[in-house]
Coordinates of C-alpha atoms (C1' of nucleotides) in Angstrom, one line a residue:
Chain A
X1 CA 0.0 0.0 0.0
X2 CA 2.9 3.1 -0.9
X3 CA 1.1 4.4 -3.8
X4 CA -2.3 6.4 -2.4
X5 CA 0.1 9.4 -3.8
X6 CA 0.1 10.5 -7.1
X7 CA -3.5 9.5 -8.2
X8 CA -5.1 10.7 -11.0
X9 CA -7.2 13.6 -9.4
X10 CA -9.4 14.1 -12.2
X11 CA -11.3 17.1 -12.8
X12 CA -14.8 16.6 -10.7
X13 CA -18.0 16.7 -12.3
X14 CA -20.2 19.5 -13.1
X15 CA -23.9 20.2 -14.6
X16 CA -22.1 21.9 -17.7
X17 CA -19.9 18.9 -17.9
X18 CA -22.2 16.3 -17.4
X19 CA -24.5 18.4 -20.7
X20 CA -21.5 19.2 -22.5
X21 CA -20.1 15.5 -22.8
X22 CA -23.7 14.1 -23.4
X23 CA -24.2 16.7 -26.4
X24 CA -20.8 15.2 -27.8
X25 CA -21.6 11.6 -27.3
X26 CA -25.4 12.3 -28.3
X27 CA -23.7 14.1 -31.7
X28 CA -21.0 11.7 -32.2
X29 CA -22.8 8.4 -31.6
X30 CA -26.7 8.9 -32.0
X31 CA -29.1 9.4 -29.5
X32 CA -29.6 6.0 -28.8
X33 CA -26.2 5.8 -27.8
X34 CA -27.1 8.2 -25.2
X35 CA -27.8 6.1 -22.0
X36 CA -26.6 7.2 -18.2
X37 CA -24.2 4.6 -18.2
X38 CA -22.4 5.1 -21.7
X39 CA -22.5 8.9 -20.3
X40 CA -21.3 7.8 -17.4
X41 CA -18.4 5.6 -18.8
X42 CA -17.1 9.1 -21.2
X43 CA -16.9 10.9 -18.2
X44 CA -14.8 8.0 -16.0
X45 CA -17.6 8.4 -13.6
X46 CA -20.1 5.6 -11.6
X47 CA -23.9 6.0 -13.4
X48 CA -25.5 7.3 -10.1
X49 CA -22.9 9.9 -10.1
X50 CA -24.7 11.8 -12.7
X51 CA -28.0 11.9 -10.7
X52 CA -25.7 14.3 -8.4
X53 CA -26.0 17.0 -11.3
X54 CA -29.4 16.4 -13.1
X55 CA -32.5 15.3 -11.9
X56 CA -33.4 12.4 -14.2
X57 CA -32.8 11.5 -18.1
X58 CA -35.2 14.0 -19.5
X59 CA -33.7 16.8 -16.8
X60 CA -30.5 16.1 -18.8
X61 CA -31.9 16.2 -22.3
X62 CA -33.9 19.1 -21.6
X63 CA -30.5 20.6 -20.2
X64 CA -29.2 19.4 -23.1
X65 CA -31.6 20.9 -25.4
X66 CA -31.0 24.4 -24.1
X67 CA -27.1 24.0 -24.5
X68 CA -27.4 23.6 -28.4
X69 CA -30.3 26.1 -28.6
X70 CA -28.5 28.7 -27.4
X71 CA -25.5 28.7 -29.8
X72 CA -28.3 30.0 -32.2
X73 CA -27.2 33.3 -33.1
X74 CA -29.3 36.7 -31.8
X75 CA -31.2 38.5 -33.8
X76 CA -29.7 41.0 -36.3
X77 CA -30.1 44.1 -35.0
X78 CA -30.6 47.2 -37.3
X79 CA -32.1 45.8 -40.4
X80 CA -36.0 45.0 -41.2
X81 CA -37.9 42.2 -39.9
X82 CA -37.5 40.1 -43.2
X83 CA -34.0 39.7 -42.9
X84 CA -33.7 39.6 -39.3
X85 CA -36.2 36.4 -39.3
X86 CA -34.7 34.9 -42.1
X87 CA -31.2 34.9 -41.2
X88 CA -31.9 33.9 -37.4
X89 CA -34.0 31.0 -39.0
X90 CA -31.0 30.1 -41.1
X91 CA -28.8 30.2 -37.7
X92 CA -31.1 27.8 -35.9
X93 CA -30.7 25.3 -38.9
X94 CA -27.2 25.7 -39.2
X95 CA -27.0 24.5 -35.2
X96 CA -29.3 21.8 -35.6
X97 CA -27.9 20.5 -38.4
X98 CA -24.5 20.1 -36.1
X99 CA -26.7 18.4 -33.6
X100 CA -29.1 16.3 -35.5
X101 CA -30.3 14.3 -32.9
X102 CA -32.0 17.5 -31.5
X103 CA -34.9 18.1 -33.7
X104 CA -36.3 14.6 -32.1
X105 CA -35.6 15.6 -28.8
X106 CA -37.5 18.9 -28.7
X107 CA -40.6 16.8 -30.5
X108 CA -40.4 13.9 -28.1
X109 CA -40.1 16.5 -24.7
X110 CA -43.2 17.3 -24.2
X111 CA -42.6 20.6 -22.0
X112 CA -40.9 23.3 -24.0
X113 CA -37.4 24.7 -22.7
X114 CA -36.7 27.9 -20.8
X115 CA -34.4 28.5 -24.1
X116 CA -36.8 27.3 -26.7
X117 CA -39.4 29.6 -25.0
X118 CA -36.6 32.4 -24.5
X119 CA -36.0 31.9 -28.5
X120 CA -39.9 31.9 -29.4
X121 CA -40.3 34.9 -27.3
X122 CA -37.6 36.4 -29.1
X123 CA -38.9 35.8 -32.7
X124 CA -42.4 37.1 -31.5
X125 CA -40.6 40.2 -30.4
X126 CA -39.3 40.6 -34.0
X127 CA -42.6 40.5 -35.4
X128 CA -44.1 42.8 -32.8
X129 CA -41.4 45.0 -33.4
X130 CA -42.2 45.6 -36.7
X131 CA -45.5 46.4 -36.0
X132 CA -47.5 43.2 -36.7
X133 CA -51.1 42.9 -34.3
X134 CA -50.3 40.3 -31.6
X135 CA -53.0 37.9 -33.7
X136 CA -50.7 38.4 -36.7
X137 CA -47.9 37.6 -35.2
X138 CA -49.3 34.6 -33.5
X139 CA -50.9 33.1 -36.6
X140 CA -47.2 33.5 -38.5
X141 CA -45.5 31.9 -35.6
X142 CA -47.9 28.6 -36.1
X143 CA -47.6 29.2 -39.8
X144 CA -43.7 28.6 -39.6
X145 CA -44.2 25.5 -37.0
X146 CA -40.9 23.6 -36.8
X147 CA -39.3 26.1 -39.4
X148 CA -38.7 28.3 -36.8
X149 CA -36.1 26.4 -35.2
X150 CA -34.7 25.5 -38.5
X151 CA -36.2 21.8 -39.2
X152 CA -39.2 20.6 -40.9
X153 CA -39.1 16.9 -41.4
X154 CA -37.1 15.7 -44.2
X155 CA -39.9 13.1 -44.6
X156 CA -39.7 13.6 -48.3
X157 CA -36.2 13.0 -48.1
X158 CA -36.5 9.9 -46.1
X159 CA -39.0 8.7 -49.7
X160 CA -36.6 9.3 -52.0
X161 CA -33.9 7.4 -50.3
X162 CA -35.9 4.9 -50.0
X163 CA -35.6 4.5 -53.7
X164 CA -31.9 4.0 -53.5
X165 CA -30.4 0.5 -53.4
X166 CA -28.0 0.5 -50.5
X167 CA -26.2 2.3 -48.0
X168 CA -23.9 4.1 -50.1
X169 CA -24.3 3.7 -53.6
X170 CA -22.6 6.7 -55.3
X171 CA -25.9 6.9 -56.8
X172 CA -25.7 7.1 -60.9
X173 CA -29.0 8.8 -62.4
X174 CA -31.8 6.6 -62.7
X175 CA -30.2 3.8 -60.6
X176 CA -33.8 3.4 -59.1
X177 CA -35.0 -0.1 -58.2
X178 CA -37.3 -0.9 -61.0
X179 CA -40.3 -2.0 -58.5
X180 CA -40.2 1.3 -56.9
X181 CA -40.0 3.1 -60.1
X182 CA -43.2 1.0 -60.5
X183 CA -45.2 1.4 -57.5
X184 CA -44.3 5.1 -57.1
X185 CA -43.8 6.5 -60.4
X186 CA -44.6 10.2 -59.2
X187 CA -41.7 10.0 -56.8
X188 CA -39.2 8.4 -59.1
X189 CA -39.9 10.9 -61.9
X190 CA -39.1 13.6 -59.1
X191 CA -35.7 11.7 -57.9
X192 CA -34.8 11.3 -61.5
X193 CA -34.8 14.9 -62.7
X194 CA -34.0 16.1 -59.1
X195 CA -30.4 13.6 -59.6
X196 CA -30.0 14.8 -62.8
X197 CA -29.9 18.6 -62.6
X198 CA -27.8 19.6 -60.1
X199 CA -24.4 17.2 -60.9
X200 CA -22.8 19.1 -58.3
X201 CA -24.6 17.4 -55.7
X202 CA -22.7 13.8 -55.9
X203 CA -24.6 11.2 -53.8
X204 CA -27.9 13.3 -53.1
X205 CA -31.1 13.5 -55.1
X206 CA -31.3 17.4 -54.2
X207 CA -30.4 20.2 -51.9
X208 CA -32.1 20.3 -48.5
X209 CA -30.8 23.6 -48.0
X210 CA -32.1 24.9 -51.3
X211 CA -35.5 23.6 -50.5
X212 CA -35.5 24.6 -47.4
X213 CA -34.7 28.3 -48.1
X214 CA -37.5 28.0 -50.6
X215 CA -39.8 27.2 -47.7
X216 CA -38.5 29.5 -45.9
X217 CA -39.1 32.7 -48.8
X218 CA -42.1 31.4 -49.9
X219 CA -43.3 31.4 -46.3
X220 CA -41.8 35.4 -45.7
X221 CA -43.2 36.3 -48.7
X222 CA -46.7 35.3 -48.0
X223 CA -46.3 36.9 -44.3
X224 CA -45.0 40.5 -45.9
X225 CA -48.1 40.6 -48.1
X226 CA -50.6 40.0 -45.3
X227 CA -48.5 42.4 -43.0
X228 CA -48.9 44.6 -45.9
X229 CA -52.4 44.7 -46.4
X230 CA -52.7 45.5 -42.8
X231 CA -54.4 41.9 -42.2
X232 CA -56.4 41.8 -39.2
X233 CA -58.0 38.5 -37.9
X234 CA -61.2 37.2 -39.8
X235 CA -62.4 35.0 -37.2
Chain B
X1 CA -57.1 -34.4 -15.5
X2 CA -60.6 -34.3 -16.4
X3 CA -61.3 -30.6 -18.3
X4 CA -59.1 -30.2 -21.1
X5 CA -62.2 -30.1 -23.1
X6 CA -64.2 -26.5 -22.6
X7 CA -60.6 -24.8 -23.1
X8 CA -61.8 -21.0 -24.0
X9 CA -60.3 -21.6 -27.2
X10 CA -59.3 -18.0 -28.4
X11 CA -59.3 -16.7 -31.9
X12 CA -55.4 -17.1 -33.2
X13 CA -52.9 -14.3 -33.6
X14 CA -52.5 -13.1 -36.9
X15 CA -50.6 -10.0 -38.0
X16 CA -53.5 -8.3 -38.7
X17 CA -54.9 -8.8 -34.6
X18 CA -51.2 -7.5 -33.4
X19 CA -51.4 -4.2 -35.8
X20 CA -55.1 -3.5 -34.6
X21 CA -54.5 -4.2 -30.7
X22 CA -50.8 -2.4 -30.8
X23 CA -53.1 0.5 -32.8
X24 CA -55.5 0.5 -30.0
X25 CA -53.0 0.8 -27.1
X26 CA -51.0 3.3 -28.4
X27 CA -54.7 5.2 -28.8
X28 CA -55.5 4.7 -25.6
X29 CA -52.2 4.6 -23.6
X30 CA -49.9 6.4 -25.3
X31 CA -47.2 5.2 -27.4
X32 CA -44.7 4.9 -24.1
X33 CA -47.2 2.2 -23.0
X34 CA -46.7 0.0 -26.4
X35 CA -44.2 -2.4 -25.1
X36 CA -44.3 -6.0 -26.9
X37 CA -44.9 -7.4 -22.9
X38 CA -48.1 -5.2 -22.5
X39 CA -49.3 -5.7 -25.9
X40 CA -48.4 -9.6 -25.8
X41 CA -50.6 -9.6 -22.2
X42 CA -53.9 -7.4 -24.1
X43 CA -53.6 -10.5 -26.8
X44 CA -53.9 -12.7 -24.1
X45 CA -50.5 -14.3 -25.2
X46 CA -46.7 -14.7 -24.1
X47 CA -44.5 -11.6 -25.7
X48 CA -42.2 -13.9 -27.4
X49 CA -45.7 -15.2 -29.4
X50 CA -45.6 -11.7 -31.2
X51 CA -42.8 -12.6 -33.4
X52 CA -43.8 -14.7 -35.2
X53 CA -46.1 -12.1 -36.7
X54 CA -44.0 -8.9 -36.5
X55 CA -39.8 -9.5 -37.5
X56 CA -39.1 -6.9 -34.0
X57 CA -40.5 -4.1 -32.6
X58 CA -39.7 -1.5 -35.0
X59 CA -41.2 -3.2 -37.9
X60 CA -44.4 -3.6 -35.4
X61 CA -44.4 0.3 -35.8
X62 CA -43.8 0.3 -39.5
X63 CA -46.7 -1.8 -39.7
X64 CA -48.9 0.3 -37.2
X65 CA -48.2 3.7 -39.4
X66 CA -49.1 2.2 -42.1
X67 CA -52.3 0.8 -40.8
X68 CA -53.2 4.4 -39.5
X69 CA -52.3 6.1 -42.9
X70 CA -54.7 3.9 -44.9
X71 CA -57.3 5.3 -42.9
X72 CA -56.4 9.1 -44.6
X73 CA -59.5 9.3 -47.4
X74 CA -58.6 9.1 -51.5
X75 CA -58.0 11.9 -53.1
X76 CA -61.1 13.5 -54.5
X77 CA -61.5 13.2 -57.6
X78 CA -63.1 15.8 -59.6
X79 CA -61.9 19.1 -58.5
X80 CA -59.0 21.2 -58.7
X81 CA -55.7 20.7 -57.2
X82 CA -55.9 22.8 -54.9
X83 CA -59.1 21.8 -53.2
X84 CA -58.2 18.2 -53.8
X85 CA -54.9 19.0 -51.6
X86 CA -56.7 20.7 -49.0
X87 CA -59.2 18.1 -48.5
X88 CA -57.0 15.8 -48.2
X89 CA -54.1 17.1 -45.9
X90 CA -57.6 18.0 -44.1
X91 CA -58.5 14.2 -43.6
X92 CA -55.0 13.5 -42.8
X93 CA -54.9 15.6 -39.9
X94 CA -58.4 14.4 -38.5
X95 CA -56.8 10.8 -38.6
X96 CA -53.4 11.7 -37.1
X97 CA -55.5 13.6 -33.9
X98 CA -56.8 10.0 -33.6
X99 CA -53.8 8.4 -33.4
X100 CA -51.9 11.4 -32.0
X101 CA -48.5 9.2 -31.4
X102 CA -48.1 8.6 -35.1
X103 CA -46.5 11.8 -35.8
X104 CA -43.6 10.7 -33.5
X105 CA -43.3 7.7 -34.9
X106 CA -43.1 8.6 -38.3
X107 CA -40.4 10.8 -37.6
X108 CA -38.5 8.2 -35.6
X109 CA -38.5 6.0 -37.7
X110 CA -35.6 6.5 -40.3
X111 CA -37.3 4.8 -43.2
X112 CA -40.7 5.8 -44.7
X113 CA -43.2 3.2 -45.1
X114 CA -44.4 1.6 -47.6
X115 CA -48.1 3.6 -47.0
X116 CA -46.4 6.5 -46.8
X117 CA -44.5 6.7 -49.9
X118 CA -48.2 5.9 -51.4
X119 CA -49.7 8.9 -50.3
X120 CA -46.8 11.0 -50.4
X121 CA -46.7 9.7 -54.6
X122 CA -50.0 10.4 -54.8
X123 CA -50.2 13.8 -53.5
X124 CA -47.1 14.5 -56.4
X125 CA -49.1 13.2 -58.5
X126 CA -52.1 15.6 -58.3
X127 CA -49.5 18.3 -58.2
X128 CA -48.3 16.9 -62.0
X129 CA -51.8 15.8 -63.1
X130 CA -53.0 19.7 -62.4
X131 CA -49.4 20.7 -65.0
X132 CA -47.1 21.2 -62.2
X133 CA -43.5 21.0 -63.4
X134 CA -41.8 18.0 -61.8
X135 CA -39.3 20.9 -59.9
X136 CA -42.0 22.6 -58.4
X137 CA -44.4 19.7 -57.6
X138 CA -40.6 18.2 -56.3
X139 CA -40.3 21.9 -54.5
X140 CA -43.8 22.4 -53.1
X141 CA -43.6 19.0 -51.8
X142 CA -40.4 20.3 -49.4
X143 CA -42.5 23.2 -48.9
X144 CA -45.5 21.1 -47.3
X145 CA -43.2 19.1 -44.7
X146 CA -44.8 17.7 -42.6
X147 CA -48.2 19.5 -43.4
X148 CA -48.5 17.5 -46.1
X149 CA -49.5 14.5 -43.2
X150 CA -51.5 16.7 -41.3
X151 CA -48.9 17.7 -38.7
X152 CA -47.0 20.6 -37.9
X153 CA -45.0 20.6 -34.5
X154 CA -47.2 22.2 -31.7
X155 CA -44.2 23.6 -30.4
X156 CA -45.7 26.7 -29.9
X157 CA -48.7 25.0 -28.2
X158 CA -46.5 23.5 -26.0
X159 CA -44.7 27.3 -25.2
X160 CA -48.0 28.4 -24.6
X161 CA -49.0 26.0 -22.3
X162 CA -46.1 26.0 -20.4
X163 CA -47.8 29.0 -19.5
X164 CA -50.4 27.6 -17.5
X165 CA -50.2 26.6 -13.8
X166 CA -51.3 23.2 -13.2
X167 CA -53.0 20.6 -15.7
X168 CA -56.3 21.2 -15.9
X169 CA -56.9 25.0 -14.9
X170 CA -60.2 26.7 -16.1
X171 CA -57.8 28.6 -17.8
X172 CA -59.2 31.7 -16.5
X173 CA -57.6 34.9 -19.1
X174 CA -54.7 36.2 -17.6
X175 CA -53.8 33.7 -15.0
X176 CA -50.4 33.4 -16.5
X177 CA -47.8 32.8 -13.8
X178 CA -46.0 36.4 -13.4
X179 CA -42.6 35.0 -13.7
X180 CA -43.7 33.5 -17.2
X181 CA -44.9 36.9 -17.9
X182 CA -41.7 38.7 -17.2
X183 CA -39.2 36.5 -18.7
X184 CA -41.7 36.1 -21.9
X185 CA -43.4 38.9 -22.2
X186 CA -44.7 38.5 -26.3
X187 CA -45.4 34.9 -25.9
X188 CA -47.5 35.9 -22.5
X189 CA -49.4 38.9 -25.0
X190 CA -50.6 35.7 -27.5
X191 CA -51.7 33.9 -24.8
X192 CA -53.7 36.9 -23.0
X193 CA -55.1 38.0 -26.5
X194 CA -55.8 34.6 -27.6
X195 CA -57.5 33.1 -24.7
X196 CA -59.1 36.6 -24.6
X197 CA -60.8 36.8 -27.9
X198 CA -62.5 33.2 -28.2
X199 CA -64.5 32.6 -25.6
X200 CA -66.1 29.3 -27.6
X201 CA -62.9 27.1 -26.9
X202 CA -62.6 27.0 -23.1
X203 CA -59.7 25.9 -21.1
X204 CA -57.2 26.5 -24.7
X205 CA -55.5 29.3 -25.3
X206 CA -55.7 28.8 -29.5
X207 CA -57.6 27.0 -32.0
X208 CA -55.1 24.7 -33.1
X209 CA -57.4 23.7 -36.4
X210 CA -57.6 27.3 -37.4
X211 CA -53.7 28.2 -37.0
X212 CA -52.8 24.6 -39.1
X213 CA -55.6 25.8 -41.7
X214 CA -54.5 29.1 -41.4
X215 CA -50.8 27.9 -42.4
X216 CA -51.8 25.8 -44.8
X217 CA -53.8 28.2 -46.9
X218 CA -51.0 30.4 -46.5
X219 CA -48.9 28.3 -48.2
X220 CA -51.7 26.6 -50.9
X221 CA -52.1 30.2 -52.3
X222 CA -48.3 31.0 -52.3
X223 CA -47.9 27.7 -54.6
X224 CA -51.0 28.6 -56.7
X225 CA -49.4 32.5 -57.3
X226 CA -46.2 30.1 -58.4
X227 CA -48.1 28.1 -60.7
X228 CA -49.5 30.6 -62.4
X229 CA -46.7 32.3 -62.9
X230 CA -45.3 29.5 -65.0
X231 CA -42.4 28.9 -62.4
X232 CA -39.4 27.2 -63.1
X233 CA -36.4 26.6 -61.4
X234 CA -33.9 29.5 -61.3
X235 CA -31.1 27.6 -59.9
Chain C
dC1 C1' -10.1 18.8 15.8
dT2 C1' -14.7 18.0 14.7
dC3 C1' -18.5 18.0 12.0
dC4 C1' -21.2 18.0 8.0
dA5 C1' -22.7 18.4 3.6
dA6 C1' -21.5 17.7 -1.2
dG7 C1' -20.4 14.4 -4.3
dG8 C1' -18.8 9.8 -5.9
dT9 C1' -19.8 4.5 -5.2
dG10 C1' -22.0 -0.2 -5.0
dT11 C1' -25.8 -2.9 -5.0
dA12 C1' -30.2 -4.0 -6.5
dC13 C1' -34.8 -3.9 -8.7
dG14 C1' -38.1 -3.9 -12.2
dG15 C1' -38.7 -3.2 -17.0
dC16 C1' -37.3 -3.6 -21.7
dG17 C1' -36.3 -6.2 -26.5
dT18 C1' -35.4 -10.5 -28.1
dA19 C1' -32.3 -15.1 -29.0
dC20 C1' -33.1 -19.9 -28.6
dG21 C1' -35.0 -24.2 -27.8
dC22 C1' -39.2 -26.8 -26.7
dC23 C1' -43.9 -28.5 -27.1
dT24 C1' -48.3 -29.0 -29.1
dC25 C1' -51.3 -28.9 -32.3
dC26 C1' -53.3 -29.9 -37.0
dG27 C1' -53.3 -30.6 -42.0
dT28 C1' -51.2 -33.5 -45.4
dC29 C1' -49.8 -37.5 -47.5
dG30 C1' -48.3 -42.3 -48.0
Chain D
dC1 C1' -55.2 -44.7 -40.3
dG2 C1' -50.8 -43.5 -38.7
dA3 C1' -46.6 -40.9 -39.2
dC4 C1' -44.8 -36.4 -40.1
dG5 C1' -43.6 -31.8 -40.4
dG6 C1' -44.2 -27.1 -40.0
dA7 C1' -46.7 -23.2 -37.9
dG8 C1' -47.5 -21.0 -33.9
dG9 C1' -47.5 -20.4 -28.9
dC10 C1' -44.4 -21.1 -24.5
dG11 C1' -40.5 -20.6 -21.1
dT12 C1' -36.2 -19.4 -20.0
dA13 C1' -32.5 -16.5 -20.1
dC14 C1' -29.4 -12.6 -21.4
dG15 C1' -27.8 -8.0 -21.6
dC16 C1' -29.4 -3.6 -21.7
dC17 C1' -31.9 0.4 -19.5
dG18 C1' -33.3 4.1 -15.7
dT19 C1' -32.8 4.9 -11.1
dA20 C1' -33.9 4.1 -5.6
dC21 C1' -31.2 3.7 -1.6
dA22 C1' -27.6 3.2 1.5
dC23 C1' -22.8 3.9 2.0
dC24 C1' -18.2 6.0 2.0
dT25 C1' -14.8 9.7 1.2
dT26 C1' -13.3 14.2 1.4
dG27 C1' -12.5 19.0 2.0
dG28 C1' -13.7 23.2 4.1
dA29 C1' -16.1 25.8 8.0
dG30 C1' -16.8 26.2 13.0

DNA sequence: CTCCAAGGTGTACGGCGTACGCCTCCGTCG
DNA sequence: CGACGGAGGCGTACGCCGTACACCTTGGAG
């Protein structure tokens, strides 16, 4: 017994550590690989150790939620509503992308997030600022859903790569199973021309970010015009 | 040994059974209820039984959306695109607030289902049928999201909501918690206005069908001012 | 020097999905 | 009619999961 000396003497835990390493392993292995004791394990630390720092498993995603949502950028200041929105919108999809197990988690939680609500509030202010009617302003908010924190499911994106063979195919044009060029011609036809268009794009059918943009302007547009013609609720 | 006649002899298992019962406790449950030991115990039968009419749980819930997203009504035939569309997202959304955990699953699972890719060709296709470029029936598809399955994240339900004091308050207007109110002062405005100025819906803040509706008109007019337009990709 | 609380540990429980082998029927066919 | 074989339900068991609870260590305050 001559060597109690000299131990390691790691750093001790901590609430920001505890989030910070779960955000990692949550980013770097999936959010399935995210269980208290694979946590637990990264951070050379007993399981019930963590319970020391958050409350539960949903405490910690929650906390973890509100880590990523607040490296979303704040708003512009100094230019109109329009821009502000849009490029705070394109913020919150730039994080998320970086953490894509997040969209889920904010879906799955039931109870929104001191920093999601801090960010809502936020985006409402913008509005408000700019002199939409607090009904306006609400309605638009619904109206962008999930785009406001810069996801909507990629559903449609999850269809067409259904139509792909495997994992990794470097995915020539029209490479298309035959039976699901069959069953769902609409959808192949849209894969097809989407693949062939943009060759810059190697590997995808088309460009999420394109489309979501196009979401996005389509949706800003539509807002500006009703802001415009002074709309006031029609209920 | 003298009864193993007058055995209650139950109807067998058949997929079919496991879809419909897994269908109804999700319903009635909730989808954190659906384990294969509690659905195995409604079917009267050992949880190991179930595989040999669902390959593992995750296929169970493949086989569950898909039951729930034949229930969405045809598209109507006989009309324009636009009101076929809107009728139809319509139904969708009355059959996903019956089943309210399919939204979830849809978007957990990684891989769309063979139902889903259905009604997600066939929307595309009354997009093409009414002379919709494949790029913008392709774009307007990305545009819908999730809409297009009669979802959009409540998030900002959930914000509001989070609001309220305890579970099932009368919601009387302006019983927002103070601290709420200060740290989220525009999201506590909606609520006030909102629960204010429909005094029809009591105990909610917001008519959730009017908001989705709301959204969704939003964006069928946008994609009918495209149409017409003659749009085309300006990549 | 003592105490005490904060924080890390160990054990244990009940639940989960599911692999694997068994048994019991029942329809088919020689 | 008797043997057989496969479909379908059963029992056991394994390795995960979240976490309750009691314990121990340690460092700073009194």
């Amino acid at each position: 017994m001559a060597e109690q000396t000299e131990a390691p003497r790691r750093t001790p835990l901590s609430r920001e550590r505890v989030l910070r390493a779960a955000v990692t392993l949550a980013d770097e292995a999936g959010i399935d690989s995210l269980s208290m004791r694979n946590l637990a394990q990264d951070l050379g630390v007993v399981p019930m150790a963590l319970y020391k720092h958050v409350a539960n498993k949903d405490e910690l995603v929650a906390g973890m939620i509100d880590v990523v949502i607040d490296e979303i950028d704040p708003p512009l200041a100094g230019t109109d509503w329009k821009h502000a929105v849009r490029e705070r919108i394109l913020s919150a999809r730039r994080v998320l992308r970086r953490h894509p197990w997040v969209s889920l988690a904010i879906e799955s939680q039931q109870t929104a997030t001191p920093a999601i609500l801090a960010y809502l509030d936020s985006m409402v202010g913008t509005f408000r600022g700019a002199g939409f009617s607090v009904d306006l302003a609400h309605h638009v908010m619904h109206a962008m859903g999930s785009r406001t924190l810069g996801f909507s499911q990629e559903l449609f994106d999850t269809a067409r790569n259904a139509g792909r063979t495997g994992a990794t195919t470097p995915a020539p044009p029209a490479a298309l199973p035959a039976q699901f060029a069959d069953r769902f011609p609409n959808l192949a036809e849209i894969a097809v021309v989407a693949s062939h268009d943009d060759a810059s794009v190697v590997g995808r059918g088309c460009d999420d970010q394109f489309e979501f943009e196009f979401a996005l302007d389509l949706l800003l547009e539509s807002i500006e015009r009703l802001h415009q013609q002074g709309w006031t609720s029609s209920r």
